[in-house]
Coordinates of C-alpha atoms (C1' of nucleotides) and ligand atoms in Angstrom, one line a residue:
Chain A
M1 CA 18.9 4.1 22.0
D2 CA 16.8 1.5 20.2
K3 CA 16.0 2.7 16.7
S4 CA 13.0 0.5 16.3
L5 CA 11.2 2.4 19.1
I6 CA 11.1 5.6 17.1
S7 CA 7.8 6.4 15.3
A8 CA 7.7 7.2 11.7
P9 CA 4.9 8.0 9.2
I10 CA 3.5 4.9 7.6
P11 CA 4.5 6.1 4.1
T12 CA 8.1 6.4 5.2
I13 CA 8.1 2.9 6.7
R14 CA 6.7 1.5 3.5
R15 CA 9.5 3.1 1.4
L16 CA 12.3 1.9 3.6
P17 CA 12.3 -1.6 2.1
K18 CA 12.7 -0.1 -1.4
Y19 CA 15.9 1.6 -0.2
I20 CA 17.1 -1.7 1.2
H21 CA 16.6 -3.5 -2.1
M22 CA 18.6 -0.9 -3.9
L23 CA 21.3 -0.7 -1.3
K24 CA 21.8 -4.4 -1.2
R25 CA 22.3 -4.4 -4.9
L26 CA 24.8 -1.5 -4.6
K27 CA 26.7 -3.5 -1.9
I28 CA 27.0 -6.4 -4.3
E29 CA 28.3 -4.0 -6.9
N30 CA 30.9 -2.9 -4.3
V31 CA 29.6 0.7 -4.2
L32 CA 30.7 2.3 -0.9
Y33 CA 28.8 5.5 -0.9
V34 CA 25.4 6.6 -2.4
S35 CA 23.7 10.0 -2.3
A36 CA 20.0 10.7 -1.7
T37 CA 20.0 12.2 -5.2
T38 CA 21.1 8.9 -6.8
I39 CA 18.6 6.8 -4.8
A40 CA 15.9 9.3 -5.6
H41 CA 16.6 9.1 -9.3
E42 CA 16.4 5.3 -9.4
L43 CA 13.3 5.0 -7.3
K44 CA 11.6 8.0 -8.9
I45 CA 11.0 10.0 -5.8
E46 CA 12.2 13.4 -4.7
P47 CA 15.7 13.6 -3.2
I48 CA 14.4 15.6 -0.2
L49 CA 12.0 12.9 0.6
V50 CA 14.7 10.3 0.5
R51 CA 16.8 12.4 2.9
K52 CA 13.8 12.8 5.3
D53 CA 13.0 9.1 5.2
L54 CA 16.6 8.1 5.8
S55 CA 17.2 10.6 8.6
I56 CA 14.4 9.0 10.6
T57 CA 16.5 5.9 10.9
G58 CA 19.2 7.9 12.6
I59 CA 21.8 7.8 9.8
I60 CA 24.0 10.8 9.2
G61 CA 25.3 11.5 5.7
K62 CA 28.4 13.3 4.5
P63 CA 28.0 16.4 2.3
K64 CA 29.3 15.9 -1.2
V65 CA 29.4 12.1 -1.0
G66 CA 26.1 10.9 0.6
F67 CA 25.7 7.9 2.8
E68 CA 27.8 4.9 3.4
V69 CA 26.0 1.9 1.9
E70 CA 26.7 -0.7 4.5
E71 CA 26.0 1.7 7.4
L72 CA 22.7 2.8 5.7
I73 CA 21.6 -0.8 5.3
A74 CA 22.3 -1.5 8.9
S75 CA 20.5 1.7 10.0
I76 CA 17.3 0.9 8.1
T77 CA 17.5 -2.8 9.2
Q78 CA 17.7 -1.8 12.8
F79 CA 14.9 0.7 12.5
L80 CA 12.6 -2.0 11.1
N81 CA 13.9 -4.5 13.6
W82 CA 14.8 -6.8 10.8
N83 CA 18.0 -7.7 12.5
N84 CA 15.9 -9.7 15.0
T85 CA 13.9 -12.2 13.0
E86 CA 10.6 -13.3 14.6
D87 CA 9.4 -16.9 14.4
A88 CA 6.0 -17.2 12.9
F89 CA 3.3 -19.7 11.9
I90 CA 1.4 -19.8 8.6
I91 CA -2.2 -21.0 8.6
G92 CA -3.5 -22.4 5.3
V93 CA -0.8 -24.1 3.2
G94 CA -2.6 -23.8 -0.2
A95 CA -1.2 -22.3 -3.3
L96 CA -0.4 -18.9 -1.8
G97 CA 0.6 -20.3 1.6
E98 CA 3.1 -22.7 -0.1
A99 CA 4.6 -19.9 -2.2
I100 CA 5.1 -17.8 0.9
L101 CA 6.5 -20.8 2.8
G102 CA 9.0 -21.5 0.1
Y103 CA 10.2 -17.9 -0.3
S104 CA 13.5 -17.6 1.4
G105 CA 13.5 -13.8 1.1
F106 CA 11.3 -13.2 4.1
K107 CA 14.2 -14.1 6.5
D108 CA 15.8 -10.9 5.3
Y109 CA 12.6 -9.0 6.3
G110 CA 12.6 -10.2 9.9
L111 CA 10.2 -13.1 9.3
N112 CA 11.0 -16.8 9.9
I113 CA 8.1 -19.2 9.3
I114 CA 8.7 -22.3 11.4
A115 CA 5.5 -24.2 11.0
G116 CA 2.4 -24.5 8.8
F117 CA -1.1 -25.4 9.8
D118 CA -3.9 -26.9 7.7
I119 CA -7.0 -29.0 7.8
D120 CA -6.2 -31.0 4.7
K121 CA -5.1 -34.5 5.9
K122 CA -3.0 -35.0 2.7
K123 CA -0.8 -32.1 3.8
I124 CA -0.6 -32.7 7.6
G125 CA 2.6 -34.4 8.6
K126 CA 4.4 -33.5 5.4
K127 CA 7.3 -31.2 5.2
I128 CA 7.2 -28.4 2.7
F129 CA 10.5 -26.6 2.0
G130 CA 11.7 -28.1 5.3
V131 CA 8.8 -26.8 7.3
E132 CA 6.4 -29.2 9.0
I133 CA 2.7 -29.0 8.3
L134 CA 0.7 -29.6 11.5
P135 CA -3.0 -30.1 12.1
L136 CA -5.1 -27.0 12.9
D137 CA -6.1 -28.5 16.2
S138 CA -2.6 -28.0 17.6
L139 CA -2.4 -24.3 16.6
E140 CA -3.7 -22.7 19.8
D141 CA -1.6 -24.8 22.1
L142 CA 1.6 -24.2 20.1
I143 CA 1.1 -20.4 19.8
K144 CA 0.9 -20.4 23.6
R145 CA 3.7 -22.8 24.4
M146 CA 6.2 -21.3 21.8
H147 CA 5.2 -17.7 22.4
I148 CA 4.6 -17.1 18.7
N149 CA 3.9 -13.4 18.0
I150 CA 3.2 -13.5 14.3
G151 CA 0.6 -15.4 12.4
V152 CA 0.5 -15.4 8.6
L153 CA -3.1 -16.0 7.4
T154 CA -3.6 -17.7 4.0
V155 CA -6.8 -19.6 4.5
P156 CA -10.0 -19.2 2.4
A157 CA -11.8 -15.9 3.2
S158 CA -14.7 -17.9 4.7
E159 CA -12.4 -19.4 7.3
S160 CA -10.2 -16.5 8.2
Q161 CA -12.2 -14.7 10.9
E162 CA -12.5 -17.9 12.8
I163 CA -8.8 -18.7 12.6
C164 CA -8.0 -15.1 13.4
D165 CA -10.2 -15.3 16.6
S166 CA -8.4 -18.5 17.6
M167 CA -5.0 -16.9 17.2
V168 CA -6.0 -13.8 19.1
S169 CA -7.4 -15.8 22.0
S170 CA -4.1 -17.7 22.1
G171 CA -2.2 -14.5 22.5
I172 CA -0.9 -13.7 19.0
K173 CA 0.5 -10.2 18.7
A174 CA 0.3 -9.6 15.0
I175 CA -1.5 -11.0 12.0
W176 CA -0.3 -10.8 8.4
N177 CA -3.6 -11.3 6.5
F178 CA -3.8 -12.3 2.9
S179 CA -7.5 -13.0 2.7
P180 CA -9.8 -10.4 1.2
I181 CA -11.7 -9.8 4.4
A182 CA -11.8 -7.0 7.0
L183 CA -10.8 -9.0 10.0
Q184 CA -12.1 -7.8 13.4
V185 CA -9.3 -7.8 16.0
P186 CA -8.9 -6.1 19.4
D187 CA -7.1 -2.8 19.3
E188 CA -3.9 -4.3 20.8
V189 CA -3.5 -6.8 18.1
I190 CA -1.5 -5.6 15.0
L191 CA -3.3 -6.4 11.8
E192 CA -1.5 -5.9 8.5
N193 CA -3.5 -6.7 5.4
V194 CA -2.1 -7.7 1.9
H195 CA -5.1 -7.0 -0.3
L196 CA -3.9 -7.6 -3.8
S197 CA -7.1 -6.1 -5.1
Q198 CA -6.0 -2.7 -3.8
S199 CA -2.9 -2.7 -5.9
L200 CA -4.9 -4.0 -8.9
A201 CA -7.5 -1.3 -8.4
V202 CA -4.8 1.4 -8.9
L203 CA -3.5 -0.4 -11.9
T204 CA -6.9 -1.0 -13.6
H205 CA -8.1 2.5 -12.9
K206 CA -5.0 4.1 -14.3
L207 CA -5.1 1.8 -17.3
A208 CA -8.8 2.6 -18.0
K209 CA -8.0 6.3 -17.9
K210 CA -5.0 5.8 -20.2
L211 CA -6.9 3.8 -22.8
K212 CA -10.1 5.8 -22.8
G213 CA -8.9 9.3 -21.9
Chain B
M1 CA -20.2 10.0 -18.7
D2 CA -17.6 7.3 -18.1
K3 CA -16.9 7.0 -14.4
S4 CA -13.5 5.3 -14.9
L5 CA -12.2 8.6 -16.4
I6 CA -12.6 10.6 -13.2
S7 CA -9.4 11.0 -11.2
A8 CA -9.3 10.2 -7.5
P9 CA -6.7 10.3 -4.8
I10 CA -4.7 7.1 -4.7
P11 CA -5.6 6.4 -1.1
T12 CA -9.3 6.5 -2.1
I13 CA -8.7 4.1 -5.0
R14 CA -7.0 1.7 -2.7
R15 CA -9.9 1.7 -0.3
L16 CA -12.5 1.1 -2.9
P17 CA -11.9 -2.7 -3.1
K18 CA -12.4 -2.9 0.7
Y19 CA -15.9 -1.5 0.2
I20 CA -16.6 -4.0 -2.6
H21 CA -15.5 -6.9 -0.4
M22 CA -17.9 -5.8 2.3
L23 CA -20.7 -4.9 0.0
K24 CA -20.6 -8.3 -1.8
R25 CA -20.9 -10.0 1.5
L26 CA -23.9 -7.8 2.4
K27 CA -25.5 -8.7 -1.0
I28 CA -25.2 -12.4 -0.2
E29 CA -26.8 -11.7 3.2
N30 CA -29.7 -10.0 1.3
V31 CA -29.0 -6.6 2.8
L32 CA -30.5 -3.9 0.5
Y33 CA -29.2 -0.7 2.0
V34 CA -26.1 0.2 4.0
S35 CA -25.0 3.5 5.5
A36 CA -21.6 5.1 5.4
T37 CA -21.7 4.8 9.2
T38 CA -22.1 1.0 9.1
I39 CA -19.3 0.6 6.5
A40 CA -17.0 2.8 8.5
H41 CA -17.6 0.9 11.7
E42 CA -16.7 -2.4 10.1
L43 CA -13.7 -1.2 8.2
K44 CA -12.4 1.0 11.1
I45 CA -12.4 4.3 9.2
E46 CA -14.2 7.5 9.6
P47 CA -17.8 7.8 8.2
I48 CA -17.0 11.1 6.5
L49 CA -14.1 9.4 4.7
V50 CA -16.3 6.6 3.5
R51 CA -18.9 9.2 2.2
K52 CA -16.1 11.1 0.4
D53 CA -14.7 7.9 -1.1
L54 CA -18.0 6.7 -2.3
S55 CA -19.1 10.1 -3.7
I56 CA -16.2 10.1 -6.1
T57 CA -17.7 7.1 -7.9
G58 CA -20.8 9.2 -8.5
I59 CA -23.2 7.3 -6.2
I60 CA -26.0 9.3 -4.5
G61 CA -27.2 8.1 -1.1
K62 CA -30.5 8.5 0.6
P63 CA -30.6 10.4 3.9
K64 CA -31.6 8.2 6.9
V65 CA -31.0 4.9 5.0
G66 CA -27.7 5.2 3.2
F67 CA -26.8 3.6 -0.1
E68 CA -28.4 0.8 -2.1
V69 CA -26.0 -2.1 -1.9
E70 CA -26.3 -3.3 -5.5
E71 CA -26.1 0.1 -6.9
L72 CA -23.0 0.9 -4.9
I73 CA -21.2 -2.2 -6.0
A74 CA -22.0 -1.3 -9.6
S75 CA -20.9 2.3 -9.1
I76 CA -17.5 1.3 -7.6
T77 CA -17.0 -1.5 -10.2
Q78 CA -17.6 0.9 -13.0
F79 CA -15.3 3.5 -11.5
L80 CA -12.4 0.9 -11.3
N81 CA -13.4 -0.3 -14.7
W82 CA -13.7 -3.8 -13.3
N83 CA -16.8 -4.4 -15.4
N84 CA -14.5 -4.6 -18.4
T85 CA -12.0 -7.4 -17.6
E86 CA -8.6 -7.1 -19.4
D87 CA -6.8 -10.1 -20.8
A88 CA -3.3 -10.4 -19.4
F89 CA -0.2 -12.6 -19.5
I90 CA 1.8 -13.8 -16.6
I91 CA 5.5 -14.3 -16.9
G92 CA 7.2 -16.7 -14.5
V93 CA 5.0 -19.6 -13.5
G94 CA 6.8 -20.5 -10.3
A95 CA 5.4 -20.8 -6.8
L96 CA 3.9 -17.4 -6.7
G97 CA 3.0 -17.2 -10.4
E98 CA 1.1 -20.5 -10.1
A99 CA -0.8 -19.3 -7.1
I100 CA -1.9 -16.1 -8.9
L101 CA -2.8 -18.1 -12.0
G102 CA -5.0 -20.4 -10.0
Y103 CA -6.7 -17.7 -8.1
S104 CA -10.2 -17.2 -9.6
G105 CA -10.8 -14.0 -7.6
F106 CA -8.9 -11.7 -10.0
K107 CA -11.6 -12.0 -12.6
D108 CA -13.8 -10.0 -10.2
Y109 CA -11.0 -7.4 -10.1
G110 CA -10.9 -6.8 -13.9
L111 CA -8.0 -9.2 -14.6
N112 CA -8.2 -12.3 -16.8
I113 CA -4.9 -14.2 -17.2
I114 CA -5.1 -16.0 -20.5
A115 CA -1.6 -17.4 -20.8
G116 CA 1.6 -18.0 -18.8
F117 CA 5.2 -17.8 -20.0
D118 CA 8.3 -19.5 -18.6
I119 CA 11.7 -20.8 -19.6
D120 CA 11.4 -24.1 -17.7
K121 CA 10.9 -26.8 -20.3
K122 CA 9.1 -29.0 -17.8
K123 CA 6.4 -26.3 -17.6
I124 CA 6.1 -25.2 -21.2
G125 CA 3.3 -26.9 -23.1
K126 CA 1.4 -27.8 -19.9
K127 CA -1.8 -26.4 -18.8
I128 CA -2.1 -25.0 -15.3
F129 CA -5.6 -24.3 -14.0
G130 CA -6.7 -24.4 -17.6
V131 CA -4.2 -21.8 -18.7
E132 CA -1.5 -22.8 -21.2
I133 CA 2.2 -22.2 -20.4
L134 CA 4.1 -21.0 -23.4
P135 CA 7.8 -20.5 -24.1
L136 CA 9.3 -17.1 -23.3
D137 CA 10.4 -16.8 -26.9
S138 CA 6.8 -16.3 -28.0
L139 CA 6.0 -13.5 -25.5
E140 CA 6.8 -10.5 -27.6
D141 CA 5.1 -11.7 -30.7
L142 CA 1.9 -12.7 -28.8
I143 CA 1.7 -9.4 -26.9
K144 CA 1.8 -7.6 -30.2
R145 CA -0.6 -9.9 -32.0
M146 CA -3.1 -10.2 -29.2
H147 CA -2.9 -6.5 -28.2
I148 CA -2.3 -7.5 -24.5
N149 CA -2.2 -4.5 -22.2
I150 CA -1.3 -6.1 -18.9
G151 CA 1.7 -8.2 -17.9
V152 CA 2.0 -9.8 -14.5
L153 CA 5.6 -10.2 -13.6
T154 CA 6.6 -13.1 -11.3
V155 CA 10.1 -14.1 -12.4
P156 CA 13.2 -14.0 -10.2
A157 CA 14.4 -10.5 -9.4
S158 CA 17.5 -11.0 -11.5
E159 CA 15.4 -11.5 -14.6
S160 CA 12.7 -9.0 -14.2
Q161 CA 14.2 -5.9 -15.7
E162 CA 15.0 -7.8 -18.9
I163 CA 11.5 -9.3 -19.2
C164 CA 10.1 -5.9 -18.4
D165 CA 12.0 -4.2 -21.2
S166 CA 10.9 -7.0 -23.6
M167 CA 7.2 -6.4 -22.7
V168 CA 7.6 -2.6 -23.0
S169 CA 9.2 -2.9 -26.4
S170 CA 6.3 -5.1 -27.5
G171 CA 3.8 -2.4 -26.5
I172 CA 2.5 -3.5 -23.1
K173 CA 0.6 -0.7 -21.3
A174 CA 0.8 -1.8 -17.7
I175 CA 3.0 -4.1 -15.6
W176 CA 1.9 -5.7 -12.3
N177 CA 5.3 -6.5 -10.7
F178 CA 5.9 -8.9 -7.8
S179 CA 9.7 -8.9 -7.9
P180 CA 11.5 -6.9 -5.3
I181 CA 13.1 -4.6 -7.8
A182 CA 12.6 -0.9 -8.8
L183 CA 11.9 -1.6 -12.5
Q184 CA 12.7 1.2 -14.9
V185 CA 9.9 1.9 -17.4
P186 CA 9.1 4.8 -19.7
D187 CA 6.7 7.3 -18.2
E188 CA 3.8 6.2 -20.4
V189 CA 3.9 2.6 -19.0
I190 CA 1.9 2.0 -15.8
L191 CA 3.9 0.2 -13.2
E192 CA 2.2 -1.1 -10.1
N193 CA 4.4 -2.9 -7.6
V194 CA 3.4 -5.5 -5.0
H195 CA 6.3 -5.4 -2.6
L196 CA 5.3 -7.7 0.3
S197 CA 8.4 -6.4 2.1
Q198 CA 6.6 -3.0 2.4
S199 CA 3.7 -4.5 4.2
L200 CA 6.0 -6.6 6.4
A201 CA 8.0 -3.5 7.3
V202 CA 4.9 -1.9 8.8
L203 CA 4.1 -5.1 10.7
T204 CA 7.6 -5.7 12.1
H205 CA 8.1 -2.1 13.0
K206 CA 4.8 -1.9 14.9
L207 CA 5.5 -5.2 16.6
A208 CA 9.0 -4.1 17.7
K209 CA 7.5 -1.0 19.2
K210 CA 4.8 -3.0 20.9
L211 CA 7.1 -5.6 22.4
K212 CA 9.9 -3.3 23.5
G213 CA 8.1 0.0 24.2
Chain C
dT1 C1' 45.9 27.0 -0.4
dT2 C1' 41.6 28.6 -2.2
dA3 C1' 37.6 28.3 -5.2
dT4 C1' 34.0 25.3 -6.8
dA5 C1' 30.5 22.0 -6.8
dA6 C1' 27.6 18.5 -4.7
dT7 C1' 25.2 17.2 -1.0
dC8 C1' 23.4 17.2 3.7
dG9 C1' 20.0 18.7 7.1
dA10 C1' 17.2 22.3 9.4
dT11 C1' 13.3 25.1 8.7
dA12 C1' 9.5 26.8 5.9
dA13 C1' 5.9 26.5 2.5
dT14 C1' 2.9 23.8 -0.2
dT15 C1' 0.0 20.1 -1.4
dT16 C1' -2.6 16.3 -0.3
dT17 C1' -5.5 13.8 2.7
dA18 C1' -8.5 13.3 6.5
dT19 C1' -11.8 15.1 9.7
dA20 C1' -15.3 18.4 11.6
dT21 C1' -19.5 21.2 11.1
dC22 C1' -24.0 21.9 9.7
dG23 C1' -28.1 22.6 6.8
dA24 C1' -31.1 19.5 3.9
dT25 C1' -33.6 15.3 3.4
dA26 C1' -36.3 11.4 4.2
dA27 C1' -37.8 7.5 7.1
dT28 C1' -40.1 6.5 11.5
dA29 C1' -42.8 7.3 15.4
dA30 C1' -45.6 10.2 18.3
Chain D
dT1 C1' -49.9 15.6 10.6
dT2 C1' -45.8 16.9 13.0
dA3 C1' -41.7 16.0 15.7
dT4 C1' -37.7 13.2 15.9
dT5 C1' -33.7 11.1 14.3
dA6 C1' -30.3 9.2 11.2
dT7 C1' -27.8 10.1 7.4
dC8 C1' -26.3 12.5 3.3
dG9 C1' -23.4 15.9 1.1
dA10 C1' -21.5 20.7 0.7
dT11 C1' -18.2 23.6 2.8
dA12 C1' -14.7 24.5 6.2
dT13 C1' -10.9 23.1 9.1
dA14 C1' -7.1 20.4 10.6
dA15 C1' -3.6 17.1 10.1
dA16 C1' -0.3 14.7 7.5
dA17 C1' 2.9 14.2 3.9
dT18 C1' 5.6 16.2 0.4
dT19 C1' 8.4 19.6 -1.7
dA20 C1' 11.2 24.0 -1.6
dT21 C1' 14.7 27.0 0.3
dC22 C1' 19.1 27.8 2.0
dG23 C1' 23.2 27.9 5.0
dA24 C1' 26.7 24.5 6.4
dT25 C1' 29.9 21.0 5.2
dT26 C1' 33.3 18.5 2.7
dA27 C1' 35.5 16.3 -1.4
dT28 C1' 37.7 17.7 -5.7
dA29 C1' 40.1 20.5 -8.8
dA30 C1' 42.3 24.9 -9.9
Ligands
NAD301 N1 -3.7 -17.4 -4.7 C1 -3.7 -16.1 -4.8 O1 -3.0 -15.5 -5.7 C2 -4.4 -15.2 -3.9 C3 -4.5 -13.8 -4.2 C4 -5.1 -12.9 -3.3 C5 -5.7 -13.4 -2.2 N2 -5.6 -14.7 -1.9 C6 -6.3 -15.2 -0.7 O2 -5.4 -16.1 0.0 C7 -6.1 -17.1 0.7 C8 -5.5 -18.4 0.2 O3 -5.6 -18.5 -1.2 P1 -5.1 -19.8 -2.0 O4 -5.2 -19.5 -3.4 O5 -3.8 -20.3 -1.4 O6 -6.3 -20.9 -1.6 P2 -6.1 -22.5 -1.5 O7 -7.5 -23.0 -1.6 O8 -5.1 -23.0 -2.5 O9 -5.5 -22.7 -0.1 C9 -6.2 -22.6 1.1 C10 -5.6 -23.6 2.1 O10 -6.2 -23.4 3.3 C11 -6.5 -24.7 3.9 N3 -7.6 -24.5 4.8 C12 -8.9 -24.4 4.5 N4 -9.6 -24.2 5.7 C13 -8.7 -24.1 6.7 C14 -8.8 -24.0 8.1 N5 -10.0 -23.7 8.7 N6 -7.7 -24.0 8.8 C15 -6.5 -24.2 8.2 N7 -6.3 -24.4 6.9 C16 -7.5 -24.3 6.1 C17 -6.9 -25.5 2.7 O11 -6.7 -26.9 3.0 C18 -5.8 -25.1 1.7 O12 -4.6 -25.8 1.9 C19 -7.5 -16.9 0.3 O13 -8.2 -16.2 1.3 C20 -7.5 -16.1 -1.0 O14 -8.6 -15.3 -1.1 C21 -5.0 -15.6 -2.8
NAD302 N1 7.0 -16.7 -3.4 C1 6.8 -15.6 -2.6 O1 6.1 -15.7 -1.6 C2 7.3 -14.3 -3.0 C3 7.1 -13.2 -2.2 C4 7.5 -11.9 -2.5 C5 8.1 -11.8 -3.8 N2 8.3 -12.8 -4.6 C6 8.9 -12.6 -5.9 O2 8.2 -13.2 -6.9 C7 9.0 -13.7 -7.9 C8 8.7 -15.1 -8.1 O3 8.9 -15.8 -6.9 P1 8.7 -17.4 -6.8 O4 8.7 -17.7 -5.4 O5 7.4 -17.8 -7.6 O6 10.0 -17.9 -7.5 P2 10.1 -19.3 -8.3 O7 11.5 -19.6 -8.5 O8 9.3 -20.4 -7.7 O9 9.5 -19.0 -9.8 C9 10.1 -18.3 -10.7 C10 9.7 -18.8 -12.1 O10 10.2 -18.0 -13.1 C11 10.7 -18.8 -14.1 N3 11.7 -18.0 -14.8 C12 13.0 -17.8 -14.5 N4 13.6 -17.0 -15.4 C13 12.7 -16.7 -16.3 C14 12.7 -15.9 -17.5 N5 13.7 -15.3 -17.8 N6 11.5 -15.8 -18.2 C15 10.4 -16.5 -17.8 N7 10.3 -17.3 -16.7 C16 11.5 -17.3 -16.0 C17 11.2 -20.0 -13.5 O11 11.3 -21.1 -14.4 C18 10.1 -20.2 -12.4 O12 9.1 -21.0 -12.9 C19 10.4 -13.4 -7.5 O13 10.9 -12.2 -8.0 C20 10.3 -13.3 -6.0 O14 11.3 -12.4 -5.4 C21 7.9 -14.1 -4.3

DNA sequence: TTATAATCGATAATTTTATATCGATAATAA
DNA sequence: TTATTATCGATATAAAATTATCGATTATAA
C-alpha cells in the first residue's frame, strides 16, 4: 500500500513537516523513542492531535514508550512522498529565486531544482549554486522534453500569470507560486501559494491587539 | 472604535491580504465597486465566505452593487493595522534575509525593516538596499533603546533559538521566524513562523496522489 | 510475579469554520 | 411607477477540525 495515496486534512499535512524537523533533531541526539506527549509539549499542540496526525501516516506506536524515531521519520516522509524527489524548474532568478535556488534544504522536502529561467541577459548562461540559468524562451520546450512536473514561480507579480499560462500549456502539473497574485489555473493543475503577506497579517493583527488592547 | 482590536478567526485573517491584492489591482483599473460574488469567483472561494470575511472588518456593502473598492481597502488595512507600519529589525542577512530586506512590498503590509544584524564581518557596516547592517553585539541594546517590537529571524536554524532568546530578553514583542525550528518563546511573545516546508508538503502530497492515483 | 504508571488508539463530544437559506435593499429596465 | 434582478447580511445548518474520554497495552518498579 502506497502511503502517499491516502488523503488527509490539509491542517494535518501542514503539521507533518514540523514533526519531521523535531524528529530529525532527536535522531541526531540519538533519541530512539518519542511519545506524542513529548512532541506535543515542544510544538505547543495537544497530544491527541499529534497522535491523530501521526496515525494517518500509518505508524503504530507502543504504549508507554511512544514511537520509534527513525520509523516515524520514514513513515511521514513516505506519506508526503518526500522519499521520491521531484525535479523542478524555477522561473525568475532574482533575490528570492536565488535564495530558494541556493537553499539545500528543499532536497529533504522532495524538491530538486535543476534549472533556473530568466529574461535578464546578465544571468542567462551563468551557473548559480551549480544550477544553470537558461533563457525563458527555452522553458516550454524543456518542460515538455524533460517531463518536469513542478514549476517554482518567483517572477515579478506583473509577469506571473503569463509565465503560469506558459507552464500550464507545456504540461506542468504543479506550481509553487511566490508572487502576490491569485493565479488562474485549470482545475487539474495543483497551485500552492506562498503569500508572506498572509503570515504577516496574522502577526501584525495580533501585535496590534497586544499593544492597544 | 479601533478595528484592529476586533478578533477574527485565523483563516479569515489569512485571507484578508488576498482580498487586498485583488482590490489594489481593481483600484489601478479604476474599478469603483466590486461584489463579493466577483471577488469569490477570482479567488476561488464561496461568495458567502467573502462576505463573512469582509464584514468582520466593519465594511458595509450596497445591495446590487457590492463594496466600494477604496473603502474596502481602507477597511481591511485598518483591521490588520497596516496603516501603522511598525519598524523592525532583521537578523541574519544571508540569501533569504537579503531578499526580504530588498523587498519593498512589506511596507504595504505594515512592516518597515530599518536595520539588519549579522556576525559576518564582510557584511557589517555595509548598506544593503539602503539599510545598514550592524554587528549582532548591538542587537539587544538597540531593541531596547529604539523600542523595536518586531524581529525578523533569518539566521541558520542552529543559531535561531539563541538569537530568539536574546531578542525576547530585550523586550521584543513579536518574532517573524523563517528558520525550520520550533522556537520556544514565552506566552506573551507573538511567534509567527514561515515554514516553507509546510507549503511544500501540501504540494508534494497532492502531486503524489495525482501522479499515482 | 503483580501492581503501577504512561501511553496508545478507538470512539464520542465539542468547537471552529464553512456553507446554505432567505428576507431586505437598491439599481435597472419595463 | 412598478417589476425584476443582483447582492447584502442575519440566521440557520452542515462540515471539518480539534479535544475529551476511556479501555487496552506494555515497560518499570515493588
Ligand atoms: N523578495 C522577497 O522577500 C519577496 C517576498 C514576497 C514575495 N515576493 C515575490 O516574489 C517575486 C520575486 O521577488 P524578488 O524580490 O526576487 O524580485 P526580483 O526583481 O529580485 O527578481 C525577479 C526576477 O525575475 C526575472 N524576470 C522578470 N520578468 C521575467 C520573465 N517574464 N520571465 C522570467 N524571469 C523574469 C528578473 O530578471 C529577476 O531576475 C515577486 O513576485 C515578489 O512579489 C518576494
Ligand atoms: N534560502 C531559502 O530559500 C530558505 C528557505 C527556507 C528556510 N530558510 C531558512 O532561513 C534561514 C536563512 O537561510 P539563508 O538561505 O538565508 O542562509 P544563509 O546562510 O545565506 O544566511 C544566514 C545568514 O545569517 C548570518 N548568521 C549566522 N549566524 C548568525 C548569528 N548568530 N547572528 C546573526 N547572523 C548570523 C550569516 O552570516 C548569514 O549572513 C535558515 O534558517 C534557513 O533554514 C531559507
